[in-house]
PDB file of C-alpha atoms in Angstrom:
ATOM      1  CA  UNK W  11       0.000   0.000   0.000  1.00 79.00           C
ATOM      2  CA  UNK W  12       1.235   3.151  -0.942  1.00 88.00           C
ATOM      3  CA  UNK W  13      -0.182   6.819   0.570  1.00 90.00           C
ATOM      4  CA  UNK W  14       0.133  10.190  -1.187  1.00 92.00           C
ATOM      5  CA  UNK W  15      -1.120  13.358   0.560  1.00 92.00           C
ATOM      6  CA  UNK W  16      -1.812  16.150  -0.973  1.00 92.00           C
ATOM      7  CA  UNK W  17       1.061  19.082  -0.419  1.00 89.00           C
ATOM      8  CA  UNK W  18      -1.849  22.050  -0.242  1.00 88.00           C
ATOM      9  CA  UNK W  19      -4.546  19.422   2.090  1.00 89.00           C
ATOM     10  CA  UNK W  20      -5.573  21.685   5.182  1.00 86.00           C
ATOM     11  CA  UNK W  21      -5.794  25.047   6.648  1.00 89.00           C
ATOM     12  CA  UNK W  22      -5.440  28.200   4.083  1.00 88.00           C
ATOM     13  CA  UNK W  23      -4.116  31.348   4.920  1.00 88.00           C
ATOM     14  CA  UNK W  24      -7.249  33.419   5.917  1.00 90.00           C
ATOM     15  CA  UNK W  25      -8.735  29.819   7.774  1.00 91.00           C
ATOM     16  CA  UNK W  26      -5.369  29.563   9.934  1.00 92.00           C
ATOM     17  CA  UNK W  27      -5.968  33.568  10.489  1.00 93.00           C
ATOM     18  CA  UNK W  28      -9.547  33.461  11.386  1.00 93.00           C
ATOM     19  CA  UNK W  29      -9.095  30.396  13.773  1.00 94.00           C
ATOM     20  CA  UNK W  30      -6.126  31.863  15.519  1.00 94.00           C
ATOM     21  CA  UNK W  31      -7.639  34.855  16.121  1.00 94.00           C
ATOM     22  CA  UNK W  32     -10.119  33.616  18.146  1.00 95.00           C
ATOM     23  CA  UNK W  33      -7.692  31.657  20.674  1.00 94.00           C
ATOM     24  CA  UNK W  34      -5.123  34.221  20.770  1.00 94.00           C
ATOM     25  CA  UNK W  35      -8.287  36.077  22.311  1.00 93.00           C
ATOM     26  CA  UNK W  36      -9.076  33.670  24.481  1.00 92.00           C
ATOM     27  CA  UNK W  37      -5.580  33.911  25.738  1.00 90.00           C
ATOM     28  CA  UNK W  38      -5.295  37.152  26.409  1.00 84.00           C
ATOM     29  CA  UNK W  39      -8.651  38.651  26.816  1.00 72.00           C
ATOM     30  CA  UNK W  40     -10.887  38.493  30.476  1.00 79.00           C
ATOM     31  CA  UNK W  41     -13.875  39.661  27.716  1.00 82.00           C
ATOM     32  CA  UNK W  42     -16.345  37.215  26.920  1.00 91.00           C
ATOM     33  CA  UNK W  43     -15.805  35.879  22.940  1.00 94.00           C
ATOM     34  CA  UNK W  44     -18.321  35.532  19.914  1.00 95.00           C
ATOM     35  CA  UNK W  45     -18.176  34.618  16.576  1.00 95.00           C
ATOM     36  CA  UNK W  46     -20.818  36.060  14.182  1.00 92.00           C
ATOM     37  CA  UNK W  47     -21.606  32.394  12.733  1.00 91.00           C
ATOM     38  CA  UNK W  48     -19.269  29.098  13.129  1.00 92.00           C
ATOM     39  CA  UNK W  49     -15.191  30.436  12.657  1.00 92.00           C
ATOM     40  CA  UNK W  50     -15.103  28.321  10.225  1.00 89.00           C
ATOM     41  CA  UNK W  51     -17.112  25.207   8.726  1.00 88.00           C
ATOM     42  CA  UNK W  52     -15.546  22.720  10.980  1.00 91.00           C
ATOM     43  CA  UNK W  53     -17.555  21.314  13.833  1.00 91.00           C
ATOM     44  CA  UNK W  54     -13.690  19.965  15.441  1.00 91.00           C
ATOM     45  CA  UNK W  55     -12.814  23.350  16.070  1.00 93.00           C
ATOM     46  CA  UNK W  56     -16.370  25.352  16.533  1.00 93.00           C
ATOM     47  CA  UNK W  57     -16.900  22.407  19.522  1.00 95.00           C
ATOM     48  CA  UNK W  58     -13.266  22.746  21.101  1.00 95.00           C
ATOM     49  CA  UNK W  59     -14.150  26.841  20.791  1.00 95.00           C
ATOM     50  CA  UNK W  60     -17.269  26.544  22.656  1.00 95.00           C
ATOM     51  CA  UNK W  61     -15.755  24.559  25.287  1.00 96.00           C
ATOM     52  CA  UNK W  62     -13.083  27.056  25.849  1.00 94.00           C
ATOM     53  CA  UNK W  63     -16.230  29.743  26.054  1.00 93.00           C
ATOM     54  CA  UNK W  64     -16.911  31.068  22.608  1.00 95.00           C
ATOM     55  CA  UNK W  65     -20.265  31.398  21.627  1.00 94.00           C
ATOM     56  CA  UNK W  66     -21.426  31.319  17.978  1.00 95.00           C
ATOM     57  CA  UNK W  67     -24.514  33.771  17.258  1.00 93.00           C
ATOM     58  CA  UNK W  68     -25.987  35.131  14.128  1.00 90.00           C
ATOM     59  CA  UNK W  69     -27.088  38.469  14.955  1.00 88.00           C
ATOM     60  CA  UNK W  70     -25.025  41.238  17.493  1.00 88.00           C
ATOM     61  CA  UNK W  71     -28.825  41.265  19.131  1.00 89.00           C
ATOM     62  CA  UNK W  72     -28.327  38.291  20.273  1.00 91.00           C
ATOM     63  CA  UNK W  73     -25.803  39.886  23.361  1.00 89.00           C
ATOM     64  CA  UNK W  74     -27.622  40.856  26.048  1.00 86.00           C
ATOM     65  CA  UNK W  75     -26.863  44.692  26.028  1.00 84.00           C
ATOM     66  CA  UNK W  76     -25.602  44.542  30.213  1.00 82.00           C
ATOM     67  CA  UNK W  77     -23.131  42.055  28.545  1.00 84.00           C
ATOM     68  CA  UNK W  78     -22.068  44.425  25.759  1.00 84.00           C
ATOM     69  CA  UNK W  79     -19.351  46.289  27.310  1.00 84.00           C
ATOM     70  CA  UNK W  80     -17.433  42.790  28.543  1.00 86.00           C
ATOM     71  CA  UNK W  81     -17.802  41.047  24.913  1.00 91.00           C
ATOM     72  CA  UNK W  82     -15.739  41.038  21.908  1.00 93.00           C
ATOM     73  CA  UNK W  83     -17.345  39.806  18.737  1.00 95.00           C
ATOM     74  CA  UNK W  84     -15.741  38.007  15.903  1.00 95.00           C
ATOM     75  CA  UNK W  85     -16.387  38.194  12.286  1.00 95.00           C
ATOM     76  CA  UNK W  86     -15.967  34.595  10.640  1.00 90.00           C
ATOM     77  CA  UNK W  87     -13.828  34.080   8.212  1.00 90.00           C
ATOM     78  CA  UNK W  88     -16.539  33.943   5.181  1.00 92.00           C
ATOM     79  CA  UNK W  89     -17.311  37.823   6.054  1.00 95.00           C
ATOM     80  CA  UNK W  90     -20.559  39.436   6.722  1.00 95.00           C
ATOM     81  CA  UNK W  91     -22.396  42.406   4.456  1.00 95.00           C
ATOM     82  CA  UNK W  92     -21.729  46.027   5.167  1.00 95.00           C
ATOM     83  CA  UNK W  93     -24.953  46.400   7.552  1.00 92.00           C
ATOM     84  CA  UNK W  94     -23.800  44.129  10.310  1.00 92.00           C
ATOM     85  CA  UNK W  95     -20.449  46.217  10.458  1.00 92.00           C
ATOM     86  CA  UNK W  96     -22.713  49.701  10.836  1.00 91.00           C
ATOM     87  CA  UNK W  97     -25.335  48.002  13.408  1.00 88.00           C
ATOM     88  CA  UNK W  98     -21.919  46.952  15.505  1.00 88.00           C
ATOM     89  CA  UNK W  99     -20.724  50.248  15.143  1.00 88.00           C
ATOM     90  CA  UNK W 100     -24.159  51.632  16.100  1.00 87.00           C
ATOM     91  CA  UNK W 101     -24.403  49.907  19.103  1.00 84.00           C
ATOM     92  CA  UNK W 102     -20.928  50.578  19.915  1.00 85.00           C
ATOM     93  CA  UNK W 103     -19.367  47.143  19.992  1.00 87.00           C
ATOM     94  CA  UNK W 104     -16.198  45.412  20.167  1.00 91.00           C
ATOM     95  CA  UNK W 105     -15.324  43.907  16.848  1.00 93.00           C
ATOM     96  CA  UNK W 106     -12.477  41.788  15.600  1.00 95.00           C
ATOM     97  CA  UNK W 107     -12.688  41.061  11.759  1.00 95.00           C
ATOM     98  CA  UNK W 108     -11.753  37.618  10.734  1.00 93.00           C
ATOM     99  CA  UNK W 109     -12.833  38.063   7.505  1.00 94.00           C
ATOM    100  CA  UNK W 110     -10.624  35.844   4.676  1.00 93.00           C
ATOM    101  CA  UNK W 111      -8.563  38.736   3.473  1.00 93.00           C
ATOM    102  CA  UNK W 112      -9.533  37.585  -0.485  1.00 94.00           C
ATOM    103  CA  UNK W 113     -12.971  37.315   0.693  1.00 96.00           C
ATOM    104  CA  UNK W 114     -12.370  41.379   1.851  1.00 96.00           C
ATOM    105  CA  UNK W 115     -11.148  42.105  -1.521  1.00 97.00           C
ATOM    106  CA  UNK W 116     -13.978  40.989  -2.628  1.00 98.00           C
ATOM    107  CA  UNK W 117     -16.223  43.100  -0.558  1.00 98.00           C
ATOM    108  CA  UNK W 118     -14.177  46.253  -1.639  1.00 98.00           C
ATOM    109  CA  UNK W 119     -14.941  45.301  -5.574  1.00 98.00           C
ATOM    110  CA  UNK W 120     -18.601  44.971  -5.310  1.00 98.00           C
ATOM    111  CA  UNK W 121     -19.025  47.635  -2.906  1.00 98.00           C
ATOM    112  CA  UNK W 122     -17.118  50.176  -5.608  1.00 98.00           C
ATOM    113  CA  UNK W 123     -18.969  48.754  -8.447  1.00 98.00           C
ATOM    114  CA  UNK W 124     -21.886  49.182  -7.106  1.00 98.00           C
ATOM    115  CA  UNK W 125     -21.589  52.922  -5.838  1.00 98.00           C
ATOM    116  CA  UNK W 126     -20.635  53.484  -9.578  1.00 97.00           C
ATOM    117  CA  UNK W 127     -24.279  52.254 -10.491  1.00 97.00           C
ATOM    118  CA  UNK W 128     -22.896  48.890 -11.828  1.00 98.00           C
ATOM    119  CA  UNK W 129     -24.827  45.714 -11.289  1.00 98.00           C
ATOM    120  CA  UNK W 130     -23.442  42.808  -9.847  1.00 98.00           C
ATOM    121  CA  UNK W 131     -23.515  39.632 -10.761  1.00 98.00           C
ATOM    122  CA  UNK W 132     -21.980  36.816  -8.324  1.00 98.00           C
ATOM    123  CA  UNK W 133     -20.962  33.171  -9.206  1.00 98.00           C
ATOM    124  CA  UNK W 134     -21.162  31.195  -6.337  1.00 97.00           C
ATOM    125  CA  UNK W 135     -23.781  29.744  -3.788  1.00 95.00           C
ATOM    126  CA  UNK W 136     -26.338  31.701  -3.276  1.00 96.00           C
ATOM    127  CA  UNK W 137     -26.656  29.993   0.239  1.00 94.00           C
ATOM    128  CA  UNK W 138     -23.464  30.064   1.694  1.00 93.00           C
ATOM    129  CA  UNK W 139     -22.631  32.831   4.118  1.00 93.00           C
ATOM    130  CA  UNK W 140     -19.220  34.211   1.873  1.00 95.00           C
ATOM    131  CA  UNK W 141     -21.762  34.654  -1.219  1.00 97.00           C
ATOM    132  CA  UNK W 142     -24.620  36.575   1.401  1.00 97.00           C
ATOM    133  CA  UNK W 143     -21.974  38.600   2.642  1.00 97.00           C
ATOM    134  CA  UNK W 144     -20.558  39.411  -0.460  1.00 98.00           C
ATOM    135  CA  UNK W 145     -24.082  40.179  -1.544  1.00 98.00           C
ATOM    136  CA  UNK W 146     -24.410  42.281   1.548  1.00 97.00           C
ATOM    137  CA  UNK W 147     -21.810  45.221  -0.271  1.00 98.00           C
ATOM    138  CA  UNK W 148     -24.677  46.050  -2.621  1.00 98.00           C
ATOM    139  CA  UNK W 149     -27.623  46.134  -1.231  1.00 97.00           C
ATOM    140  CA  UNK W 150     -28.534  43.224  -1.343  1.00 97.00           C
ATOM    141  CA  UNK W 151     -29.451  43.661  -5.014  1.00 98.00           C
ATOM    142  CA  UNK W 152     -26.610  41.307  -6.487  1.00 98.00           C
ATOM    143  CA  UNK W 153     -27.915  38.284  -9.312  1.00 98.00           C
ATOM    144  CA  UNK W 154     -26.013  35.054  -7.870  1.00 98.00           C
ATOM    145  CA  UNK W 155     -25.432  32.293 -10.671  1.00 98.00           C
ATOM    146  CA  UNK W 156     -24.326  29.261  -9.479  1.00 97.00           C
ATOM    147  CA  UNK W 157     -24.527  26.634 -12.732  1.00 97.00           C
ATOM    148  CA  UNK W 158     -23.617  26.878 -16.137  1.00 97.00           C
ATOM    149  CA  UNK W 159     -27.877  26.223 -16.611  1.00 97.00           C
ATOM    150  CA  UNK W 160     -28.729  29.329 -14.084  1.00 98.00           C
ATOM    151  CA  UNK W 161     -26.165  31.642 -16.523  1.00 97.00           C
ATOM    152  CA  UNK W 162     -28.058  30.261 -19.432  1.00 97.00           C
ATOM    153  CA  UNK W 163     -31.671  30.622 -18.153  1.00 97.00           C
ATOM    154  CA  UNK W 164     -30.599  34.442 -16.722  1.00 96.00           C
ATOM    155  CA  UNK W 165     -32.453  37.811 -18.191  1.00 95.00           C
ATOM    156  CA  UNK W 166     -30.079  40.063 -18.266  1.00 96.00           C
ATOM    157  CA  UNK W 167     -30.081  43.969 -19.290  1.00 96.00           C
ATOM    158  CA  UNK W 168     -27.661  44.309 -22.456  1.00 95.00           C
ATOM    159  CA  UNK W 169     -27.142  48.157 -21.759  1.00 95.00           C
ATOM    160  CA  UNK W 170     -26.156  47.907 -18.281  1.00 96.00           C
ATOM    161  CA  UNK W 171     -22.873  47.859 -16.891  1.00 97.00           C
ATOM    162  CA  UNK W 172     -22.125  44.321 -15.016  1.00 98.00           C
ATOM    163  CA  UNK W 173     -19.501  43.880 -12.195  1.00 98.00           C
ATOM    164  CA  UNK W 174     -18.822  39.728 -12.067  1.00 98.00           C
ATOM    165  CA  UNK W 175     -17.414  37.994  -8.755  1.00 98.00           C
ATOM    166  CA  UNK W 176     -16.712  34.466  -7.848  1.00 98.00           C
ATOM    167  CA  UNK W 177     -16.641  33.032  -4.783  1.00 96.00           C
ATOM    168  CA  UNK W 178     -13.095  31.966  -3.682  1.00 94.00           C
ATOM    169  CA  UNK W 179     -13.598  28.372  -3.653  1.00 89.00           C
ATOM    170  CA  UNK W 180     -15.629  28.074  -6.808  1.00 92.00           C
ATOM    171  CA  UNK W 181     -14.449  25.551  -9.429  1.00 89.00           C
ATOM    172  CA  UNK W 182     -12.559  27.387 -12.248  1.00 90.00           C
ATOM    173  CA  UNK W 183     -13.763  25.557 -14.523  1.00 90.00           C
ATOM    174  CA  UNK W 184     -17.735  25.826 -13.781  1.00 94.00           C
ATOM    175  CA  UNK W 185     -16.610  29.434 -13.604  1.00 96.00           C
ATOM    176  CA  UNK W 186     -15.039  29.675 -17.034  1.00 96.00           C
ATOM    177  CA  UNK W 187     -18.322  28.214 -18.569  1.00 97.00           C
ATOM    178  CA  UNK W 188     -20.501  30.150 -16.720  1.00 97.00           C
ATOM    179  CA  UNK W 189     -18.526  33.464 -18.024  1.00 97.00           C
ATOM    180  CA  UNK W 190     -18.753  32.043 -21.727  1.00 97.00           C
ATOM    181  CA  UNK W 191     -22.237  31.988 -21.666  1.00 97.00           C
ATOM    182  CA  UNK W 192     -22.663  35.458 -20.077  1.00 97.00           C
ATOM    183  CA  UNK W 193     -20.446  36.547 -22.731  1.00 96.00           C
ATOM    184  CA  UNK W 194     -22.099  34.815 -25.177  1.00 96.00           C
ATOM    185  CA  UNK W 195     -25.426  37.483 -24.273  1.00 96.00           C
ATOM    186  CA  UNK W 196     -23.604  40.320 -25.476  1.00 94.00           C
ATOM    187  CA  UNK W 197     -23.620  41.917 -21.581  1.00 95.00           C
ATOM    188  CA  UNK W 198     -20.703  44.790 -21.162  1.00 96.00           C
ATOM    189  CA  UNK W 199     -19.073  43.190 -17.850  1.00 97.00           C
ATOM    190  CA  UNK W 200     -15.984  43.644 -15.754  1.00 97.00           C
ATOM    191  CA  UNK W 201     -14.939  40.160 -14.436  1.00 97.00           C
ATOM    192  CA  UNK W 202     -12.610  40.136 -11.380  1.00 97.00           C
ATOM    193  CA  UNK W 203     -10.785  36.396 -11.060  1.00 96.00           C
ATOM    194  CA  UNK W 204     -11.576  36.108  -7.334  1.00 97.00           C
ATOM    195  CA  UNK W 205     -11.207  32.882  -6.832  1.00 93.00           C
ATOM    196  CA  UNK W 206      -8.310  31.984  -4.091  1.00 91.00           C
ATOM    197  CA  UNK W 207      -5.306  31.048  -5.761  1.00 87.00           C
ATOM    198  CA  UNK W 208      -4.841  28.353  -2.698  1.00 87.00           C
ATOM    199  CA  UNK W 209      -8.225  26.753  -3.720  1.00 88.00           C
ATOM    200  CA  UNK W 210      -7.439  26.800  -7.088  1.00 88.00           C
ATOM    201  CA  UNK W 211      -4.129  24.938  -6.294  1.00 91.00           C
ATOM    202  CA  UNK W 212      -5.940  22.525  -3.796  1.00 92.00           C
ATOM    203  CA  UNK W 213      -8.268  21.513  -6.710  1.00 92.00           C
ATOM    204  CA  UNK W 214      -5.687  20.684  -9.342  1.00 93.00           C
ATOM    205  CA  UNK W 215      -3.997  19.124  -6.898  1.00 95.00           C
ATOM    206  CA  UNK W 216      -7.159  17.028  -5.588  1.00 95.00           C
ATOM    207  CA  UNK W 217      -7.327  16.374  -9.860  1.00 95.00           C
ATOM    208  CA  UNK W 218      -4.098  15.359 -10.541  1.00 96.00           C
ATOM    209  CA  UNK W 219      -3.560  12.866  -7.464  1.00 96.00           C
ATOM    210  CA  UNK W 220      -7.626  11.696  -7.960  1.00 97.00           C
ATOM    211  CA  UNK W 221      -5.996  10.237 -11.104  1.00 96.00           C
ATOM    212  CA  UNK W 222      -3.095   8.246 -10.259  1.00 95.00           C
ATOM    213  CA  UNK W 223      -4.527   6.303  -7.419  1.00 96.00           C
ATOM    214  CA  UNK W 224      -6.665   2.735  -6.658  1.00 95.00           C
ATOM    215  CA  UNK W 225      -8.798   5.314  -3.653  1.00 95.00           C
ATOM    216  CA  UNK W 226      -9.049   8.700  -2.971  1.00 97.00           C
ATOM    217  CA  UNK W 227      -9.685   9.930   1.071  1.00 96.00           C
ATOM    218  CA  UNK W 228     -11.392  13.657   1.042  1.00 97.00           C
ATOM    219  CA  UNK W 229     -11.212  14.908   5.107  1.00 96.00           C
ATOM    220  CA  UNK W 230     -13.553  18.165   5.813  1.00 94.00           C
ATOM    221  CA  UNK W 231     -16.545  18.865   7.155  1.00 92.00           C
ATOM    222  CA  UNK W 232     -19.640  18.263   5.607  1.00 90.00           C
ATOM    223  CA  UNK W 233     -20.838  21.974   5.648  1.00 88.00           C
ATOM    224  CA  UNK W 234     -17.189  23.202   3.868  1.00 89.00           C
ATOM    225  CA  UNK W 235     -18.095  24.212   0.433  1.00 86.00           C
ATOM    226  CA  UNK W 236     -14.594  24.288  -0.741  1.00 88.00           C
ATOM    227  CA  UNK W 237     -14.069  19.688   0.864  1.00 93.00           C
ATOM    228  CA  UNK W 238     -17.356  19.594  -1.245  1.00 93.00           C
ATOM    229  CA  UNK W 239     -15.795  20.894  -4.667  1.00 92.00           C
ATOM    230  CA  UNK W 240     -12.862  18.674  -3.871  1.00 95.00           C
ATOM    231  CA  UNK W 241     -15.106  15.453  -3.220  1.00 96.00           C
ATOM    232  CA  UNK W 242     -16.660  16.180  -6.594  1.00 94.00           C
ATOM    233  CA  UNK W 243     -13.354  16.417  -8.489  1.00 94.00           C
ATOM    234  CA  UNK W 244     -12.138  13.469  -6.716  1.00 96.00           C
ATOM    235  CA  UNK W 245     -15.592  11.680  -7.715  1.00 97.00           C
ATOM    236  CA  UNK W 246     -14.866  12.426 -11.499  1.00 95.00           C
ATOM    237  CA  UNK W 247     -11.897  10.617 -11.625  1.00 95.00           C
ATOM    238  CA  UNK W 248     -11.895   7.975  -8.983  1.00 96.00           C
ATOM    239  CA  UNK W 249     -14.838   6.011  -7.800  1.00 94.00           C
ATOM    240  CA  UNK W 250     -13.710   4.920  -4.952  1.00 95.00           C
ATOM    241  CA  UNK W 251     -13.823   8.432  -3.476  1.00 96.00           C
ATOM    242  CA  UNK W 252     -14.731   9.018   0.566  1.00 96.00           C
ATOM    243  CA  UNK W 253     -15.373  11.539   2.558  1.00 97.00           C
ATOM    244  CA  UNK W 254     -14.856  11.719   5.837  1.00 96.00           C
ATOM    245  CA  UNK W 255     -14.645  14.476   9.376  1.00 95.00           C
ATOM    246  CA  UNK W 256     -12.584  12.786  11.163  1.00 92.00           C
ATOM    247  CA  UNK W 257     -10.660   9.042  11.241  1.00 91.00           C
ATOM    248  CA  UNK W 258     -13.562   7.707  12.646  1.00 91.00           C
ATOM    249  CA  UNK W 259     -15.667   7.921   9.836  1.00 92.00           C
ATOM    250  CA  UNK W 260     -12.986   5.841   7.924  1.00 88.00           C
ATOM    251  CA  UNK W 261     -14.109   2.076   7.506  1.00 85.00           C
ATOM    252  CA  UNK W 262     -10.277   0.812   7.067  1.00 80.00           C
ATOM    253  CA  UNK W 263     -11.492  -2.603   6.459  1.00 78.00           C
ATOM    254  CA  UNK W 264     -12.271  -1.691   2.945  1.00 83.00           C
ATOM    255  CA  UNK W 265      -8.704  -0.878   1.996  1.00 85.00           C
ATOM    256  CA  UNK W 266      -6.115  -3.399   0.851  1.00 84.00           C
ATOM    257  CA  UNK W 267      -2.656  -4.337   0.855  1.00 81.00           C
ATOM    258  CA  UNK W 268      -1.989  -3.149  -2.530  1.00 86.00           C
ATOM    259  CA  UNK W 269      -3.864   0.234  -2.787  1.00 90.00           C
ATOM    260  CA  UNK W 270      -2.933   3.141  -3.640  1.00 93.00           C
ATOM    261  CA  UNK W 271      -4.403   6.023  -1.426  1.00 93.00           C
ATOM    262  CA  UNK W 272      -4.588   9.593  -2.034  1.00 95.00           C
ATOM    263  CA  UNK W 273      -5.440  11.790   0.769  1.00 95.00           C
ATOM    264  CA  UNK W 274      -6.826  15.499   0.342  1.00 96.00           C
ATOM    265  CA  UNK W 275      -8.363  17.796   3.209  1.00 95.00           C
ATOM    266  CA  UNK W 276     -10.506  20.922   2.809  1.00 92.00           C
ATOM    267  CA  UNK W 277      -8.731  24.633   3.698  1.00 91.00           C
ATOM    268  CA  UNK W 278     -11.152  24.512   6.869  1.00 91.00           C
ATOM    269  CA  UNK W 279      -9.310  21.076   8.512  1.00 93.00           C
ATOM    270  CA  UNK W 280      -6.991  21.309  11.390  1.00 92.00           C
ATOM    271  CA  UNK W 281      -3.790  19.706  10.677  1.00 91.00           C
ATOM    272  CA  UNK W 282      -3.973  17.390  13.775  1.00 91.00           C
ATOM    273  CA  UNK W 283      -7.223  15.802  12.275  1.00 93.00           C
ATOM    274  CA  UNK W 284      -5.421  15.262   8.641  1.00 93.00           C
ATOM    275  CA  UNK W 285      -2.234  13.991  10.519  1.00 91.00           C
ATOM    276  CA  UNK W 286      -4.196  11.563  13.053  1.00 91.00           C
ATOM    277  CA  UNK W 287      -5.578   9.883   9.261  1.00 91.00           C
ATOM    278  CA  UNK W 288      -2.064   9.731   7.672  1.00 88.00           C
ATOM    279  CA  UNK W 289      -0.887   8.176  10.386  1.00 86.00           C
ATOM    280  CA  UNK W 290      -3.293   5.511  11.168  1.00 84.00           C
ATOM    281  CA  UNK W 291      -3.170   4.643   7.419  1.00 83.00           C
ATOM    282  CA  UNK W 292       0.452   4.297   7.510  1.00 80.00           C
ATOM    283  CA  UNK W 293       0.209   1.893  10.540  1.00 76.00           C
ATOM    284  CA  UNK W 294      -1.557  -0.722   8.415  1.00 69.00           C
ATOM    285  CA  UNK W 295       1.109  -3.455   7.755  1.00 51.00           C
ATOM    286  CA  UNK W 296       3.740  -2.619   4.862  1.00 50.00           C
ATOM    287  CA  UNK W 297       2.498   1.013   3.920  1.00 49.00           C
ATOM    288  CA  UNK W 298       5.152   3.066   2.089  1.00 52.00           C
ATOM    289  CA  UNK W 299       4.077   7.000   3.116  1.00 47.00           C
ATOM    290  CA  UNK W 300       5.366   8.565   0.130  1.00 52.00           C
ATOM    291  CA  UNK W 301       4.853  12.698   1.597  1.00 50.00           C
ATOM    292  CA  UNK W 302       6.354  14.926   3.122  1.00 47.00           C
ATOM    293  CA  UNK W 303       7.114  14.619   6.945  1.00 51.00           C
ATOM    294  CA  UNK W 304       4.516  15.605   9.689  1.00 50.00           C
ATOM    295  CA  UNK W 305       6.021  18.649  11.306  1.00 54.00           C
ATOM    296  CA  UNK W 306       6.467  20.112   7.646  1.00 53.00           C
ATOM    297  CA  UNK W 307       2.766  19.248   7.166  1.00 50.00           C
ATOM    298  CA  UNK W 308       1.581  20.786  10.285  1.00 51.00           C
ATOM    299  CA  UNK W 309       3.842  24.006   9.295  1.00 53.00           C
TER     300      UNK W 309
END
């Protein structure tokens, strides 16, 4: 048995940031923590928060005001539309922003376009909380695409000027068709490439290793939009694709002697839960770990 893990599996940049934030508070701060929404999309680390203190709400209402003075709140990593920053400032809050700093630049391209009386069009999720906060710099008002067939089916104003966003861990290939057919309508657009140049390089790298091996081992929660793209690229090219949260969702009777495993994780899982699957694979007898070492992993 041989085992190849992916050299990008695992916490991103503005993950690591966002999730470090919040216990460097809790290490230095008496003041009671939030987080506007889970940290990140990864029940591990929301649970191990909440048992340290943090609580996860979805509105600043939700803190009692005789509490207000004592709390901090945290904005998640996926970022939150311009009102919630004004009501915090209105009620004269503690905030620390957690926001992904690509997700940020994000919120600064929409929120320009729009005060130029451009109309934005997003390509992403329409139900995951990056894409509403995006959608949350202009008014509310953005058109969200998510498929190739919702770009198709869209009426869309030929003499208006379009601002186009993706979300960051949006497949860059759905993307490219998507844009095709928008282009295709004749609309007079601006396109800003915003998709994270770490998920992009997670997803070719989920491609290329999807296709050299006997299994393929996806770790991430099952709420992570970017483990879910990765699943589905795995899925195209290897069958025997799983997904799993955590080793214990791993059936390891169903592996043999003479597989070949390739292991990916999504940019929201902890390197301890990637490292705890690595290394009970590369227990089972004769298992060649063809990677890097741990501590470089966990770096």
């Amino acid at each position: 048995m041989t085992i190849k893990c992916a050299d990008s599996a695992g916490f991103c940049f503005g993950v690591k940031r966002a999730v470090d934030t919040v216990y460097d508070l809790l290490a230095k701060e008496n003041h009671k923590v939030y987080t506007l929404g889970p940290i990140i999309h990864n029940e591990q680390v929301v649970e191990d928060l909440a048992s340290q203190g943090v609580q996860v709400i979805e509105h600043p209402d939700e803190i009692a005001k005789e509490d207000r003075s004592q709390a901090i709140l945290v904005i998640r990593s996926h970022g939150v539309g311009k009102f919630l920053y004004d009501a915090l400032e209105e009620k004269g809050m503690r905030m620390v922003d957690g926001t992904c700093p690509f997700v940020k630049k994000i919120h600064t391209i929409v929120n320009e376009a729009w005060n130029q009386g451009k109309s934005i069009i997003i390509a992403g999720d329409g139900k995951h909380p990056e894409v509403q906060g995006i959608n949350g710099w202009c008014g509310n008002t953005a058109i969200i695409l998510e498929s190739p067939e919702e770009a198709k089916a869209a009426v869309l104003d030929t003499e208006k000027d379009y601002a186009v966003v993706v979300q960051t861990t949006f497949r860059q290939s759905k993307f490219d068709d998507m844009l095709a057919i928008l282009q295709e309508k004749g609309l007079k657009m601006e396109i800003s490439q915003t998709i994270c140049s770490a998920t992009e390089k997670r997803q070719k790298e989920a491609m290329e290793l999807s296709q050299n091996v006997d299994k393929m081992i996806v770790i991430g929660d099952k709420k992570s939009s970017n483990t879910q793209k990765l699943v589905e690229i795995c899925k195209k090219n290897c069958e025997n694709t799983v997904h799993i949260e955590t080793i214990c969702d791993l059936v390891l009777k169903t592996f043999k002697k003479d597989d070949r495993i390739g292991i990916t994780a999504g940019a929201s899982t902890p390197p301890a839960i990637i490292k705890e699957v690595v290394v009970t694979m590369s227990e089972i007898e004769n298992v060649n770990v063809e990677e890097v070492s741990f501590e470089q992993m966990l770096e």
